Amino acid sequence: MKLLRLWLIPILIMLSPQSIAGVDDSYRAGIQAFRAGDYETALQHFMAAEEAGMDNPRLYFNLGSTSYKLGRYNQSREYFSRIVDDPKWGALAHYNLGLIAENIEDQRSAVHHYTQAYRVSTPGSKVRELAVLKIKELRPDRDVSVTTRKWQGLLSAAVGYDDNANLTSDTGDDRISEEGDAFTELFGFANYYLKGDFRDGYRLNGGFYTRQYFDESEFSFSTLFLGLTRDKQWDTWHTQVGVLVNGSVLEDDYFGTTGTLRLAARRNFDPFRLRLQNDLSGIETRDSFDFLSGVRNQTTVELLRPLDIGKVRVGYQLELNDRNDQSIGNEFFSYSPIRNKIYVDFDYFVAPKWILNLRGEYRKSLYQDDNRQINADGTVITDERDDDYISVSLRAEYEFVRDWAAFGEYRYTDNDSNFDRFSYESNQIMFGLSRSF
């Protein structure tokens, strides 16, 4: 009964007299049926109002609330997810998503949503008080003041095997061959709000990534990044302006530095969430890799669609490059491609603590200048490099204890180029642990 009492407060806000003024007959009938406890009829009326063209956060909140009362948690979650970015309804939506997560025994998600409800709610509001109680109930070891720090992070460690660590083409050339090798992989990141929160704040973000091969150490790679981001909510749009800098190491030698200016925005377009992002980067590498120095611009458009069984993301990215390129004697190789990439990413909620992720990506790269390659027999190939890249991955993750998850991942990559030296296939498999904060 405690859960029901907590739930009734947002419901009473929803049913205030002002909330039903000026709505159509179907919506009014839904309100009356909900008050009478006839949730099935209420849901039918609310859905009729939606089909008739009613489109606002209040309706979606009612649809989510009624679906919850009927125990249709996936349907309820979908409706509440549509309004989490709404300035007026976002806190209530997150709070109720927390209740749904509790009911399906997904404590990790519940704490996340209650924390978000606390962050976006008005100081002194009833929703904030309820969110605090819930956080204390589920995480008695956590001081609620932690939520005001507004930080989050992730650490991940894995071991794996790559059957083509040097990304070499299997052309039958005895001088160069594919080399498989085991590796370790570490990844971590953290976001911390120096001031404000995601609605209006300044966020420090940083992290690291490293992959170390056991035998093919010349292909080991590490990078460290740090950035400052300005978050701002403008009505239904959430915007970001940020500057990021990362330094990279190849084996034991410094590889180069990349500075990036990031502009991003997202908002809900029921039932999708649209994300726009543009990264303009300047790249400066050490002398032996100077051909990669230059400018890169990546523009990404992504749509996210919540589903009853998970969520799916579909995206497109246009990448433009102006690099120094490489000249070796009479040979020339362009490293300034125009790339068009499309991808699909699907999260499937197998069970409360099980998630399967399937991702597919295709990328077309057209290089801007003709390559000139001299073969061993003295023949010369002059052509514009044209690559087709395909990557498919399957990942399974299981949260075996609070904030800790075990995962396994398989990834297949195939790059097909009209220059054999750039063609390769790779199969990778890895297993690891992650810890979220």
Short mmCIF file of C-alpha atoms in Angstrom, two decimals:
data_model
loop_
_atom_site.label_atom_id
_atom_site.label_comp_id
_atom_site.label_asym_id
_atom_site.label_seq_id
_atom_site.Cartn_x
_atom_site.Cartn_y
_atom_site.Cartn_z
CA MET A 1 0.00 0.00 0.00
CA LYS A 2 2.95 2.31 0.51
CA LEU A 3 3.65 2.22 -3.21
CA LEU A 4 0.05 3.08 -4.02
CA ARG A 5 0.04 6.10 -1.70
CA LEU A 6 3.17 7.46 -3.33
CA TRP A 7 1.61 6.98 -6.73
CA LEU A 8 -1.58 8.87 -5.91
CA ILE A 9 0.11 12.25 -5.52
CA PRO A 10 1.07 12.69 -9.19
CA ILE A 11 -2.33 11.27 -10.14
CA LEU A 12 -4.12 13.95 -8.08
CA ILE A 13 -2.06 16.64 -9.77
CA MET A 14 -3.10 15.22 -13.10
CA LEU A 15 -6.78 15.30 -12.19
CA SER A 16 -6.99 18.89 -10.99
CA PRO A 17 -9.93 20.87 -12.48
CA GLN A 18 -7.62 23.06 -14.56
CA SER A 19 -6.18 20.00 -16.27
CA ILE A 20 -9.47 19.06 -17.95
CA ALA A 21 -10.63 22.49 -19.05
CA GLY A 22 -11.26 22.76 -22.77
CA VAL A 23 -10.53 19.15 -23.71
CA ASP A 24 -12.72 17.03 -26.02
CA ASP A 25 -15.42 14.60 -24.96
CA SER A 26 -13.20 11.52 -25.17
CA TYR A 27 -10.65 13.03 -22.85
CA ARG A 28 -13.35 14.15 -20.37
CA ALA A 29 -14.86 10.67 -20.44
CA GLY A 30 -11.41 9.21 -19.73
CA ILE A 31 -10.99 11.44 -16.68
CA GLN A 32 -14.41 10.44 -15.35
CA ALA A 33 -13.74 6.73 -15.88
CA PHE A 34 -10.35 7.01 -14.16
CA ARG A 35 -11.97 8.72 -11.15
CA ALA A 36 -14.50 5.88 -10.99
CA GLY A 37 -11.70 3.31 -11.01
CA ASP A 38 -12.70 1.93 -14.42
CA TYR A 39 -9.18 2.00 -15.83
CA GLU A 40 -9.90 -0.14 -18.88
CA THR A 41 -12.60 2.24 -20.05
CA ALA A 42 -10.44 5.24 -19.16
CA LEU A 43 -7.62 3.89 -21.31
CA GLN A 44 -9.97 3.38 -24.26
CA HIS A 45 -11.17 6.99 -24.02
CA PHE A 46 -7.66 8.40 -23.72
CA MET A 47 -6.55 6.37 -26.73
CA ALA A 48 -9.58 7.62 -28.64
CA ALA A 49 -8.54 11.18 -27.82
CA GLU A 50 -5.05 10.44 -29.13
CA GLU A 51 -6.43 8.93 -32.33
CA ALA A 52 -8.64 12.00 -32.77
CA GLY A 53 -5.52 14.17 -32.90
CA MET A 54 -4.93 15.22 -29.31
CA ASP A 55 -1.18 15.53 -28.84
CA ASN A 56 0.19 16.99 -25.59
CA PRO A 57 2.16 15.88 -22.51
CA ARG A 58 -0.95 15.85 -20.30
CA LEU A 59 -2.57 13.18 -22.46
CA TYR A 60 0.57 11.04 -22.52
CA PHE A 61 0.85 11.31 -18.75
CA ASN A 62 -2.76 10.08 -18.41
CA LEU A 63 -2.11 7.25 -20.86
CA GLY A 64 0.97 6.25 -18.88
CA SER A 65 -0.84 6.45 -15.54
CA THR A 66 -3.81 4.42 -16.73
CA SER A 67 -1.62 1.77 -18.35
CA TYR A 68 0.27 1.50 -15.07
CA LYS A 69 -2.97 0.95 -13.14
CA LEU A 70 -3.76 -1.92 -15.52
CA GLY A 71 -0.34 -3.48 -14.97
CA ARG A 72 0.76 -2.82 -18.56
CA TYR A 73 4.20 -1.63 -17.61
CA ASN A 74 5.84 -1.69 -21.04
CA GLN A 75 3.04 0.42 -22.49
CA SER A 76 3.14 2.76 -19.50
CA ARG A 77 6.91 3.15 -19.80
CA GLU A 78 6.59 4.10 -23.45
CA TYR A 79 4.11 6.92 -22.72
CA PHE A 80 6.12 8.35 -19.82
CA SER A 81 9.33 8.19 -21.87
CA ARG A 82 7.78 10.55 -24.40
CA ILE A 83 7.62 13.41 -21.89
CA VAL A 84 10.79 13.08 -19.81
CA ASP A 85 12.27 16.15 -21.54
CA ASP A 86 9.18 18.30 -21.04
CA PRO A 87 9.96 21.10 -18.53
CA LYS A 88 6.59 20.75 -16.78
CA TRP A 89 6.03 16.99 -16.83
CA GLY A 90 9.58 15.59 -16.86
CA ALA A 91 9.96 15.19 -13.08
CA LEU A 92 6.64 13.33 -12.74
CA ALA A 93 7.48 11.16 -15.75
CA HIS A 94 10.84 10.14 -14.28
CA TYR A 95 9.27 9.44 -10.88
CA ASN A 96 6.65 7.16 -12.42
CA LEU A 97 9.27 5.44 -14.59
CA GLY A 98 11.02 4.70 -11.31
CA LEU A 99 7.85 3.08 -9.98
CA ILE A 100 7.59 0.95 -13.11
CA ALA A 101 11.22 -0.15 -12.77
CA GLU A 102 10.57 -1.15 -9.15
CA ASN A 103 7.60 -3.25 -10.16
CA ILE A 104 9.67 -5.23 -12.66
CA GLU A 105 12.49 -5.52 -10.08
CA ASP A 106 14.93 -3.34 -12.00
CA GLN A 107 16.36 -1.48 -9.03
CA ARG A 108 19.20 0.05 -11.00
CA SER A 109 16.84 1.82 -13.40
CA ALA A 110 14.53 2.78 -10.55
CA VAL A 111 17.31 4.62 -8.70
CA HIS A 112 18.31 6.31 -11.94
CA HIS A 113 14.80 7.63 -12.61
CA TYR A 114 14.22 8.74 -9.01
CA THR A 115 17.53 10.59 -9.14
CA GLN A 116 16.50 12.27 -12.38
CA ALA A 117 13.15 13.18 -10.84
CA TYR A 118 14.99 14.79 -7.94
CA ARG A 119 17.27 16.72 -10.26
CA VAL A 120 14.62 18.17 -12.56
CA SER A 121 11.94 18.85 -9.94
CA THR A 122 11.38 22.20 -8.27
CA PRO A 123 13.04 22.59 -4.84
CA GLY A 124 10.47 21.96 -2.11
CA SER A 125 8.03 20.20 -4.47
CA LYS A 126 6.19 17.02 -3.49
CA VAL A 127 7.83 15.09 -6.32
CA ARG A 128 11.28 15.95 -5.00
CA GLU A 129 10.31 14.84 -1.47
CA LEU A 130 8.98 11.52 -2.80
CA ALA A 131 12.07 10.99 -4.93
CA VAL A 132 14.29 11.49 -1.87
CA LEU A 133 12.27 8.93 0.11
CA LYS A 134 12.56 6.43 -2.71
CA ILE A 135 16.30 6.88 -3.07
CA LYS A 136 16.74 6.41 0.68
CA GLU A 137 14.56 3.30 0.57
CA LEU A 138 16.40 1.65 -2.31
CA ARG A 139 19.88 2.92 -1.54
CA PRO A 140 20.17 3.36 2.24
CA ASP A 141 23.95 3.47 1.82
CA ARG A 142 23.73 6.57 -0.35
CA ASP A 143 23.50 10.07 1.05
CA VAL A 144 20.77 11.85 -0.85
CA SER A 145 23.13 14.79 -1.17
CA VAL A 146 24.96 12.66 -3.73
CA THR A 147 22.15 13.48 -6.13
CA THR A 148 22.98 17.16 -5.89
CA ARG A 149 26.54 16.47 -7.03
CA LYS A 150 25.06 15.52 -10.37
CA TRP A 151 27.81 13.19 -11.44
CA GLN A 152 27.89 9.81 -13.06
CA GLY A 153 30.53 7.45 -14.31
CA LEU A 154 31.38 4.01 -15.63
CA LEU A 155 34.38 1.70 -15.41
CA SER A 156 34.76 -1.33 -17.66
CA ALA A 157 37.46 -4.01 -17.91
CA ALA A 158 37.59 -6.85 -20.44
CA VAL A 159 39.80 -9.52 -21.96
CA GLY A 160 39.39 -10.72 -25.52
CA TYR A 161 40.84 -12.11 -28.74
CA ASP A 162 41.21 -10.42 -32.14
CA ASP A 163 42.00 -12.70 -35.09
CA ASN A 164 43.45 -9.81 -37.14
CA ALA A 165 45.09 -7.39 -34.72
CA ASN A 166 47.11 -5.63 -37.45
CA LEU A 167 44.09 -5.24 -39.79
CA THR A 168 46.02 -6.80 -42.66
CA SER A 169 44.58 -8.05 -45.93
CA ASP A 170 44.80 -11.81 -46.47
CA THR A 171 46.31 -11.51 -49.96
CA GLY A 172 48.69 -14.43 -49.81
CA ASP A 173 51.71 -12.15 -49.51
CA ASP A 174 54.24 -14.03 -47.38
CA ARG A 175 55.79 -10.77 -46.16
CA ILE A 176 52.63 -9.62 -44.41
CA SER A 177 50.00 -11.88 -42.88
CA GLU A 178 47.07 -11.65 -40.53
CA GLU A 179 48.08 -11.93 -36.89
CA GLY A 180 45.66 -12.87 -34.15
CA ASP A 181 46.30 -11.90 -30.56
CA ALA A 182 44.71 -11.71 -27.13
CA PHE A 183 44.16 -8.31 -25.56
CA THR A 184 43.00 -6.49 -22.46
CA GLU A 185 40.70 -3.49 -22.70
CA LEU A 186 39.94 -0.80 -20.11
CA PHE A 187 37.44 2.02 -20.43
CA GLY A 188 36.19 4.69 -18.07
CA PHE A 189 34.37 7.99 -18.15
CA ALA A 190 32.80 10.47 -15.74
CA ASN A 191 30.56 13.55 -16.00
CA TYR A 192 30.44 16.14 -13.24
CA TYR A 193 28.38 19.32 -13.13
CA LEU A 194 30.55 22.19 -11.96
CA LYS A 195 27.49 24.42 -11.86
CA GLY A 196 23.76 23.86 -12.35
CA ASP A 197 22.39 20.71 -13.95
CA PHE A 198 21.48 19.36 -17.37
CA ARG A 199 18.74 22.00 -17.75
CA ASP A 200 21.19 24.87 -17.29
CA GLY A 201 24.72 24.03 -16.26
CA TYR A 202 28.39 23.50 -16.96
CA ARG A 203 29.63 19.93 -17.10
CA LEU A 204 33.18 18.59 -16.88
CA ASN A 205 33.56 15.30 -18.71
CA GLY A 206 36.56 13.07 -19.15
CA GLY A 207 37.74 9.53 -19.50
CA PHE A 208 40.17 7.05 -20.97
CA TYR A 209 40.34 4.02 -23.23
CA THR A 210 43.16 1.53 -23.72
CA ARG A 211 43.61 -1.73 -25.60
CA GLN A 212 46.82 -3.64 -24.96
CA TYR A 213 47.79 -6.65 -27.11
CA PHE A 214 49.89 -9.40 -25.59
CA ASP A 215 52.21 -10.10 -28.58
CA GLU A 216 51.28 -7.54 -31.28
CA SER A 217 52.16 -4.69 -28.93
CA GLU A 218 52.90 -2.28 -31.81
CA PHE A 219 49.12 -2.11 -32.32
CA SER A 220 48.32 -1.34 -28.68
CA PHE A 221 46.49 1.96 -28.35
CA SER A 222 45.48 4.33 -25.54
CA THR A 223 43.66 7.66 -25.38
CA LEU A 224 42.79 10.14 -22.66
CA PHE A 225 40.11 12.81 -23.12
CA LEU A 226 38.82 15.81 -21.21
CA GLY A 227 36.09 18.32 -22.05
CA LEU A 228 33.83 21.10 -20.83
CA THR A 229 30.20 21.23 -21.93
CA ARG A 230 27.50 23.86 -21.56
CA ASP A 231 24.02 22.29 -21.20
CA LYS A 232 20.91 24.37 -21.72
CA GLN A 233 17.21 23.53 -21.96
CA TRP A 234 15.30 25.73 -24.41
CA ASP A 235 11.61 24.81 -24.13
CA THR A 236 11.48 21.33 -25.73
CA TRP A 237 15.06 21.40 -27.03
CA HIS A 238 18.05 20.31 -24.95
CA THR A 239 21.28 21.79 -26.32
CA GLN A 240 24.99 21.23 -25.71
CA VAL A 241 28.05 23.27 -26.65
CA GLY A 242 31.35 21.71 -25.69
CA VAL A 243 35.09 21.62 -26.24
CA LEU A 244 36.97 18.31 -25.96
CA VAL A 245 40.68 17.51 -26.14
CA ASN A 246 42.16 14.04 -26.32
CA GLY A 247 45.70 12.73 -26.53
CA SER A 248 46.56 9.30 -27.92
CA VAL A 249 49.44 6.86 -27.54
CA LEU A 250 50.33 4.09 -30.01
CA GLU A 251 52.30 1.37 -28.23
CA ASP A 252 54.68 3.43 -26.06
CA ASP A 253 54.95 6.51 -28.31
CA TYR A 254 52.78 9.59 -28.33
CA PHE A 255 50.55 9.50 -31.41
CA GLY A 256 48.77 12.85 -31.52
CA THR A 257 46.27 15.35 -30.16
CA THR A 258 42.72 16.07 -31.27
CA GLY A 259 40.70 19.14 -30.32
CA THR A 260 36.95 19.10 -30.97
CA LEU A 261 34.19 21.68 -30.91
CA ARG A 262 30.85 19.92 -30.34
CA LEU A 263 27.39 21.32 -30.99
CA ALA A 264 24.45 19.05 -30.14
CA ALA A 265 20.70 19.21 -29.62
CA ARG A 266 17.90 16.75 -28.93
CA ARG A 267 14.15 16.78 -28.46
CA ASN A 268 11.13 14.51 -28.59
CA PHE A 269 9.01 14.17 -31.71
CA ASP A 270 6.45 11.66 -30.51
CA PRO A 271 7.10 8.76 -30.62
CA PHE A 272 10.74 9.42 -31.57
CA ARG A 273 13.60 11.27 -29.94
CA LEU A 274 15.73 13.25 -32.39
CA ARG A 275 19.43 13.88 -31.75
CA LEU A 276 21.58 16.23 -33.84
CA GLN A 277 25.33 16.58 -33.38
CA ASN A 278 28.23 18.21 -35.19
CA ASP A 279 31.90 17.65 -34.25
CA LEU A 280 34.55 19.85 -35.85
CA SER A 281 38.01 18.50 -35.03
CA GLY A 282 41.59 19.59 -35.59
CA ILE A 283 44.07 16.68 -35.57
CA GLU A 284 47.81 17.01 -35.02
CA THR A 285 49.93 13.83 -35.12
CA ARG A 286 53.62 13.07 -34.63
CA ASP A 287 55.97 13.25 -37.62
CA SER A 288 55.73 9.59 -38.67
CA PHE A 289 51.94 9.91 -38.89
CA ASP A 290 51.81 13.48 -40.20
CA PHE A 291 49.73 12.33 -43.19
CA LEU A 292 46.79 12.00 -40.76
CA SER A 293 47.08 15.58 -39.48
CA GLY A 294 44.34 17.95 -40.62
CA VAL A 295 40.67 18.74 -40.14
CA ARG A 296 37.65 16.45 -39.73
CA ASN A 297 33.95 17.31 -39.51
CA GLN A 298 31.27 14.80 -38.50
CA THR A 299 27.55 15.56 -38.68
CA THR A 300 25.17 13.03 -37.12
CA VAL A 301 21.39 12.69 -37.21
CA GLU A 302 19.85 10.01 -34.99
CA LEU A 303 16.32 8.86 -34.17
CA LEU A 304 15.55 6.83 -31.04
CA ARG A 305 12.29 4.89 -30.73
CA PRO A 306 11.22 3.31 -27.40
CA LEU A 307 9.54 -0.08 -27.82
CA ASP A 308 7.70 -2.41 -25.47
CA ILE A 309 10.63 -4.83 -25.63
CA GLY A 310 13.48 -2.33 -25.74
CA LYS A 311 14.59 0.59 -27.87
CA VAL A 312 16.04 1.12 -31.32
CA ARG A 313 18.34 3.84 -32.68
CA VAL A 314 18.79 4.61 -36.35
CA GLY A 315 21.42 7.10 -37.44
CA TYR A 316 23.26 8.70 -40.35
CA GLN A 317 26.64 10.43 -40.26
CA LEU A 318 28.43 12.51 -42.88
CA GLU A 319 32.17 12.85 -42.36
CA LEU A 320 34.40 15.27 -44.28
CA ASN A 321 38.21 15.22 -44.05
CA ASP A 322 41.04 17.45 -45.18
CA ARG A 323 44.28 15.68 -44.16
CA ASN A 324 47.91 16.10 -45.19
CA ASP A 325 47.86 12.76 -47.06
CA GLN A 326 50.93 10.60 -47.69
CA SER A 327 53.66 10.76 -50.35
CA ILE A 328 56.34 8.03 -50.49
CA GLY A 329 58.69 8.57 -53.40
CA ASN A 330 56.57 8.37 -56.52
CA GLU A 331 53.65 6.89 -54.61
CA PHE A 332 50.73 8.87 -53.17
CA PHE A 333 47.93 7.83 -50.82
CA SER A 334 44.95 9.95 -49.87
CA TYR A 335 43.76 9.97 -46.26
CA SER A 336 41.02 12.59 -46.80
CA PRO A 337 37.80 10.62 -47.30
CA ILE A 338 34.20 11.70 -47.61
CA ARG A 339 32.32 9.14 -45.55
CA ASN A 340 28.63 8.32 -45.40
CA LYS A 341 27.65 6.05 -42.53
CA ILE A 342 24.33 4.52 -41.53
CA TYR A 343 23.76 2.41 -38.43
CA VAL A 344 21.04 0.60 -36.50
CA ASP A 345 21.34 -0.15 -32.79
CA PHE A 346 18.75 -2.30 -30.99
CA ASP A 347 18.51 -2.92 -27.23
CA TYR A 348 16.33 -5.90 -26.31
CA PHE A 349 15.19 -6.21 -22.69
CA VAL A 350 15.29 -9.98 -22.28
CA ALA A 351 14.55 -9.86 -18.55
CA PRO A 352 14.78 -7.24 -15.78
CA LYS A 353 18.56 -7.71 -15.49
CA TRP A 354 19.35 -8.97 -18.98
CA ILE A 355 19.96 -6.76 -22.03
CA LEU A 356 20.93 -7.86 -25.53
CA ASN A 357 22.34 -5.29 -27.93
CA LEU A 358 22.58 -5.81 -31.68
CA ARG A 359 24.34 -3.21 -33.81
CA GLY A 360 24.92 -3.01 -37.54
CA GLU A 361 26.88 -0.34 -39.40
CA TYR A 362 27.68 0.37 -43.05
CA ARG A 363 30.12 3.05 -44.17
CA LYS A 364 31.02 4.21 -47.67
CA SER A 365 34.35 6.07 -47.98
CA LEU A 366 35.38 7.93 -51.14
CA TYR A 367 38.85 9.47 -51.06
CA GLN A 368 39.23 12.83 -52.76
CA ASP A 369 42.48 12.37 -54.71
CA ASP A 370 43.76 9.53 -56.89
CA ASN A 371 46.11 7.13 -55.17
CA ARG A 372 49.30 6.15 -57.02
CA GLN A 373 50.63 2.72 -56.02
CA ILE A 374 53.67 0.98 -57.54
CA ASN A 375 53.45 -2.81 -57.35
CA ALA A 376 56.40 -5.17 -56.84
CA ASP A 377 56.47 -6.00 -60.57
CA GLY A 378 56.75 -2.31 -61.46
CA THR A 379 53.19 -1.82 -62.63
CA VAL A 380 51.44 1.33 -61.46
CA ILE A 381 47.88 1.57 -60.15
CA THR A 382 46.29 5.01 -60.25
CA ASP A 383 42.75 5.22 -58.96
CA GLU A 384 40.55 6.93 -56.42
CA ARG A 385 40.32 4.78 -53.29
CA ASP A 386 36.83 3.44 -52.61
CA ASP A 387 36.07 1.51 -49.38
CA ASP A 388 32.97 -0.32 -48.20
CA TYR A 389 33.00 -0.99 -44.46
CA ILE A 390 30.58 -3.28 -42.62
CA SER A 391 30.48 -4.01 -38.89
CA VAL A 392 28.05 -6.21 -36.95
CA SER A 393 28.16 -6.81 -33.21
CA LEU A 394 26.16 -8.71 -30.59
CA ARG A 395 26.51 -7.89 -26.90
CA ALA A 396 24.86 -9.47 -23.85
CA GLU A 397 24.90 -7.78 -20.44
CA TYR A 398 23.69 -9.10 -17.08
CA GLU A 399 23.51 -7.05 -13.87
CA PHE A 400 24.42 -9.70 -11.29
CA VAL A 401 24.54 -7.29 -8.34
CA ARG A 402 23.63 -3.65 -7.85
CA ASP A 403 25.65 -1.42 -10.24
CA TRP A 404 27.80 -4.35 -11.37
CA ALA A 405 27.33 -6.08 -14.72
CA ALA A 406 29.02 -8.87 -16.65
CA PHE A 407 29.09 -8.72 -20.43
CA GLY A 408 30.20 -10.60 -23.49
CA GLU A 409 30.53 -9.25 -27.02
CA TYR A 410 31.26 -10.56 -30.52
CA ARG A 411 32.10 -8.22 -33.40
CA TYR A 412 32.69 -8.90 -37.09
CA THR A 413 34.29 -6.26 -39.33
CA ASP A 414 34.86 -6.30 -43.09
CA ASN A 415 36.51 -3.48 -45.03
CA ASP A 416 36.48 -3.99 -48.79
CA SER A 417 38.72 -1.61 -50.75
CA ASN A 418 39.68 -1.36 -54.41
CA PHE A 419 43.28 -1.23 -53.10
CA ASP A 420 44.02 -4.66 -51.62
CA ARG A 421 46.39 -3.26 -49.00
CA PHE A 422 43.43 -1.56 -47.28
CA SER A 423 41.07 -4.57 -47.32
CA TYR A 424 40.72 -6.69 -44.21
CA GLU A 425 38.38 -8.83 -42.09
CA SER A 426 38.35 -9.11 -38.35
CA ASN A 427 36.57 -11.21 -35.72
CA GLN A 428 36.72 -10.13 -32.10
CA ILE A 429 35.29 -11.61 -28.94
CA MET A 430 35.61 -10.31 -25.40
CA PHE A 431 34.24 -10.78 -21.88
CA GLY A 432 34.32 -8.33 -19.04
CA LEU A 433 32.86 -6.52 -16.04
CA SER A 434 31.51 -2.99 -15.70
CA ARG A 435 30.71 -0.83 -12.70
CA SER A 436 28.39 2.18 -12.94
CA PHE A 437 28.38 5.08 -10.50
#
